[in-house]
């Protein structure tokens, strides 16, 4: 027993993500609606994981907790060895800004900014000094096939193009952890393959990637599938 708990402690400190007993409820009026019912999940550095499960099962809710965009009702989330409930706001902002790249399910692009400016946006408050940020933004947009759309606003882009801008933006600060919520959800099969090849390359370079997907085709790219059903991990 003692051995187990000390092993799990060591693992929690070394793993990129260590989640224990994570519960999340939303308050609707005076009713508390439980969504996540006690999630345990450890992710090692360099793993590429797919989170799958039916619509409404809690996948985005879980992703938001991992990315510290929302707080758990109970349970703990450790990121890179740090307990996210106890670290300071500054430390949390640094972790989010430098280490995590987020691709949101609904893109969350800023409508008054161009594609290029959207990709640059996460670097306005912080960036790794050694990088040539404007060039990197252009390179990333080129990589995802949007070099001829740098100055288009989100409303002047198709759904799939917006999604690709969101992916380029998530990579601008060269994050070690990429959280991608349905990154290929609006793309045709050729574009999906292009994006998955980008993620595969990042995986080979040692980045940790967690991707929510509905597409069983994506299983071939990942090390492990985590299945969520009704707010619980169901991998049996
Ligand atoms: N802010 C919120 N307030 C209240 N309920 C919410 C909120 N966000 C999500 N929910 C509820 O939590 C449940 C899980 O939502 P979530 O977005 O995590 O599902 P999902 O697995 O990502 O689904 P999808 O595959 O459709 O994206 C849903 O029933 C949803 O209505
Ligand atoms: Mg979702």
Coordinates of C-alpha atoms and ligand atoms in Angstrom, one line a residue:
X1 CA 0.0 0.0 0.0
X2 CA 2.7 2.4 1.1
X3 CA 4.8 1.3 -2.0
X4 CA 1.9 2.0 -4.3
X5 CA 1.2 5.4 -3.0
X6 CA 4.8 6.5 -3.1
X7 CA 5.1 5.2 -6.7
X8 CA 2.0 7.1 -7.7
X9 CA 3.4 10.2 -6.0
X10 CA 6.7 9.9 -8.0
X11 CA 4.7 9.3 -11.2
X12 CA 2.5 12.3 -10.5
X13 CA 5.5 14.6 -10.2
X14 CA 7.2 13.2 -13.3
X15 CA 4.1 13.0 -15.6
X16 CA 3.0 15.9 -17.7
X17 CA -0.5 15.5 -16.5
X18 CA -1.7 13.7 -13.3
X19 CA -5.5 13.9 -12.6
X20 CA -7.0 12.3 -9.5
X21 CA -10.7 12.0 -8.6
X22 CA -11.6 15.0 -10.8
X23 CA -15.3 15.9 -10.5
X24 CA -17.0 18.8 -12.2
X25 CA -20.6 20.0 -11.8
X26 CA -22.3 22.9 -13.3
X27 CA -25.0 24.9 -11.5
X28 CA -28.1 25.4 -13.5
X29 CA -30.4 27.6 -11.5
X30 CA -30.5 26.0 -8.1
X31 CA -29.7 22.5 -9.6
X32 CA -26.2 21.1 -9.5
X33 CA -25.7 19.0 -12.6
X34 CA -22.7 16.6 -12.3
X35 CA -20.7 16.2 -15.6
X36 CA -17.4 14.5 -14.6
X37 CA -17.8 11.9 -12.0
X38 CA -14.2 11.2 -10.7
X39 CA -11.6 11.0 -13.5
X40 CA -8.2 9.5 -12.9
X41 CA -5.7 10.1 -15.7
X42 CA -1.9 10.2 -16.0
X43 CA -0.2 11.3 -19.2
X44 CA 3.6 10.9 -19.7
X45 CA 5.8 13.3 -21.4
X46 CA 5.8 12.7 -25.2
X47 CA 2.6 10.7 -25.2
X48 CA 0.0 11.3 -28.0
X49 CA -3.5 10.6 -26.7
X50 CA -6.9 10.6 -28.3
X51 CA -9.9 11.3 -26.1
X52 CA -13.0 9.8 -27.6
X53 CA -16.6 9.4 -26.5
X54 CA -20.2 10.4 -27.3
X55 CA -21.3 14.0 -27.7
X56 CA -22.0 15.5 -24.3
X57 CA -19.9 12.9 -22.4
X58 CA -17.7 15.6 -20.9
X59 CA -14.6 15.6 -23.2
X60 CA -14.4 19.4 -23.7
X61 CA -15.1 19.9 -20.0
X62 CA -12.2 17.6 -19.1
X63 CA -9.9 19.4 -21.6
X64 CA -10.8 22.8 -20.1
X65 CA -9.8 21.5 -16.7
X66 CA -6.5 20.2 -18.0
X67 CA -5.8 23.6 -19.7
X68 CA -6.8 25.4 -16.4
X69 CA -9.5 27.3 -18.2
X70 CA -12.0 26.2 -15.6
X71 CA -11.7 24.9 -12.0
X72 CA -12.6 21.4 -10.8
X73 CA -15.5 21.0 -8.3
X74 CA -13.3 18.5 -6.5
X75 CA -10.2 16.4 -7.2
X76 CA -6.8 17.4 -8.3
X77 CA -5.1 18.4 -11.6
X78 CA -1.2 18.4 -11.6
X79 CA 0.5 19.9 -14.7
X80 CA 4.2 19.4 -15.1
X81 CA 4.4 18.4 -11.5
X82 CA 2.6 21.4 -10.2
X83 CA -0.7 21.3 -8.4
X84 CA -2.8 23.8 -10.3
X85 CA -5.1 24.5 -7.3
X86 CA -2.2 25.8 -5.3
X87 CA 0.2 27.6 -7.7
X88 CA 0.0 31.4 -8.0
X89 CA -2.0 33.1 -10.8
X90 CA 1.3 34.3 -12.3
X91 CA 2.7 30.8 -12.4
X92 CA -0.5 29.5 -13.9
X93 CA -0.5 32.2 -16.5
X94 CA 3.1 31.3 -17.4
X95 CA 2.3 27.7 -17.6
X96 CA -0.7 28.4 -19.9
X97 CA 1.2 31.0 -22.0
X98 CA 4.5 29.2 -22.6
X99 CA 3.8 25.5 -22.2
X100 CA 0.3 24.9 -23.4
X101 CA -1.1 25.3 -26.9
X102 CA -4.8 25.2 -27.1
X103 CA -7.0 24.5 -30.1
X104 CA -10.6 25.2 -29.1
X105 CA -13.6 23.3 -30.5
X106 CA -15.1 26.6 -31.7
X107 CA -11.8 28.1 -32.8
X108 CA -12.1 31.2 -30.6
X109 CA -10.5 33.4 -33.2
X110 CA -10.6 37.2 -32.7
X111 CA -12.9 38.5 -35.5
X112 CA -11.3 41.9 -36.0
X113 CA -7.8 40.5 -36.4
X114 CA -6.5 38.9 -39.6
X115 CA -5.3 35.3 -39.8
X116 CA -1.7 36.5 -39.3
X117 CA -2.6 38.7 -36.4
X118 CA -4.6 35.9 -34.8
X119 CA -1.6 33.6 -34.9
X120 CA 0.6 36.3 -33.4
X121 CA -1.9 37.1 -30.7
X122 CA -0.6 34.7 -27.9
X123 CA 2.9 36.3 -28.3
X124 CA 1.7 39.8 -27.4
X125 CA 2.1 39.3 -23.6
X126 CA 4.9 36.7 -23.7
X127 CA 7.2 34.9 -26.1
X128 CA 10.4 32.9 -26.1
X129 CA 12.9 35.6 -26.9
X130 CA 15.0 33.5 -29.2
X131 CA 12.2 33.1 -31.8
X132 CA 11.6 35.4 -34.8
X133 CA 7.9 35.6 -34.0
X134 CA 6.6 37.3 -37.2
X135 CA 8.5 34.8 -39.4
X136 CA 7.4 31.9 -37.3
X137 CA 3.7 33.0 -37.7
X138 CA 4.1 33.2 -41.5
X139 CA 5.9 29.8 -41.5
X140 CA 3.1 28.2 -39.5
X141 CA 0.4 29.6 -41.7
X142 CA 2.4 28.3 -44.7
X143 CA 2.7 24.9 -43.1
X144 CA -1.0 24.6 -42.9
X145 CA -1.5 25.9 -46.4
X146 CA -2.8 29.4 -45.7
X147 CA 0.2 31.5 -46.9
X148 CA -2.2 33.3 -49.4
X149 CA -4.7 34.1 -46.7
X150 CA -2.5 36.0 -44.1
X151 CA -4.6 39.2 -44.2
X152 CA -8.1 37.6 -44.3
X153 CA -10.3 38.1 -41.3
X154 CA -12.0 35.0 -39.8
X155 CA -15.3 35.9 -41.5
X156 CA -13.5 35.9 -44.8
X157 CA -12.3 32.3 -44.2
X158 CA -14.0 28.9 -44.5
X159 CA -14.7 26.9 -41.4
X160 CA -11.8 24.6 -42.2
X161 CA -9.5 27.5 -42.8
X162 CA -10.4 29.1 -39.5
X163 CA -9.7 25.8 -37.8
X164 CA -6.2 25.8 -39.4
X165 CA -5.6 29.3 -38.2
X166 CA -6.5 28.1 -34.7
X167 CA -4.0 25.3 -35.0
X168 CA -1.2 27.6 -36.2
X169 CA -2.0 29.9 -33.3
X170 CA -1.7 27.0 -30.8
X171 CA 1.8 26.3 -32.0
X172 CA 3.2 29.9 -32.1
X173 CA 4.9 29.7 -28.6
X174 CA 6.3 26.3 -29.4
X175 CA 4.4 24.7 -26.5
X176 CA 5.5 21.4 -24.9
X177 CA 1.8 20.3 -24.4
X178 CA -0.8 20.7 -27.1
X179 CA -4.5 20.4 -26.2
X180 CA -6.6 20.1 -29.3
X181 CA -10.4 19.8 -29.2
X182 CA -11.6 18.2 -32.4
X183 CA -8.8 19.8 -34.5
X184 CA -9.9 18.0 -37.7
X185 CA -13.7 18.2 -37.0
X186 CA -14.4 20.6 -39.9
X187 CA -11.8 19.4 -42.3
X188 CA -12.0 17.1 -45.4
X189 CA -9.9 14.0 -45.3
X190 CA -7.0 15.5 -47.2
X191 CA -6.8 18.5 -44.8
X192 CA -7.3 16.2 -41.8
X193 CA -4.3 14.1 -43.0
X194 CA -2.2 17.2 -43.4
X195 CA -3.0 18.3 -39.8
X196 CA -2.4 14.9 -38.4
X197 CA 1.0 14.8 -40.1
X198 CA 1.8 18.1 -38.4
X199 CA 0.8 16.6 -35.0
X200 CA 2.8 13.4 -35.8
X201 CA 5.9 15.5 -36.5
X202 CA 5.4 17.4 -33.2
X203 CA 4.9 14.0 -31.4
X204 CA 8.2 12.8 -32.9
X205 CA 9.9 15.9 -31.6
X206 CA 8.7 14.9 -28.1
X207 CA 5.7 17.2 -27.6
X208 CA 2.8 15.8 -25.6
X209 CA -0.5 15.9 -27.4
X210 CA -4.0 15.4 -26.2
X211 CA -6.6 15.4 -28.9
X212 CA -10.3 15.1 -28.7
X213 CA -11.7 13.4 -31.8
X214 CA -14.8 11.6 -33.0
X215 CA -13.0 10.1 -35.9
X216 CA -11.8 6.4 -35.5
X217 CA -9.4 7.0 -38.4
X218 CA -7.3 9.1 -36.1
X219 CA -6.6 6.1 -33.8
X220 CA -3.7 5.1 -36.0
X221 CA -1.8 8.3 -35.2
X222 CA -2.0 8.0 -31.4
X223 CA -0.3 6.0 -28.7
X224 CA -3.5 5.5 -26.6
X225 CA -7.2 6.1 -26.7
X226 CA -9.0 7.3 -23.6
X227 CA -12.7 6.7 -23.9
X228 CA -15.1 8.9 -21.9
X229 CA -18.7 7.9 -21.3
X230 CA -21.1 9.8 -19.1
X231 CA -18.3 11.7 -17.4
X232 CA -16.3 8.6 -16.6
X233 CA -13.3 6.9 -18.2
X234 CA -14.5 3.7 -19.8
X235 CA -11.6 1.8 -21.3
X236 CA -12.8 -1.7 -20.7
Ligands
LIG1 N1 -20.8 26.0 -18.9 C1 -21.7 25.0 -18.8 N2 -22.8 25.1 -18.0 C2 -23.7 24.1 -17.9 N3 -23.6 22.9 -18.5 C3 -22.5 22.7 -19.3 C4 -21.5 23.8 -19.5 N4 -20.5 23.3 -20.3 C5 -20.9 22.0 -20.6 N5 -22.1 21.7 -20.0 C6 -22.7 20.4 -20.1 O1 -21.8 19.4 -19.8 C7 -22.0 18.2 -20.6 C8 -20.7 17.9 -21.3 O2 -20.3 18.9 -22.2 P1 -19.0 18.8 -23.0 O3 -18.9 20.1 -23.8 O4 -17.8 18.5 -22.1 O5 -19.2 17.6 -24.0 P2 -18.4 16.9 -25.1 O6 -18.1 15.5 -24.7 O7 -17.2 17.8 -25.4 O8 -19.4 16.9 -26.3 P3 -19.1 17.2 -27.9 O9 -18.6 15.9 -28.5 O10 -20.5 17.4 -28.4 O11 -18.2 18.4 -28.1 C9 -23.1 18.6 -21.6 O12 -24.3 18.0 -21.2 C10 -23.2 20.1 -21.5 O13 -24.5 20.5 -21.7
LIG2 MG1 -16.7 19.0 -27.0

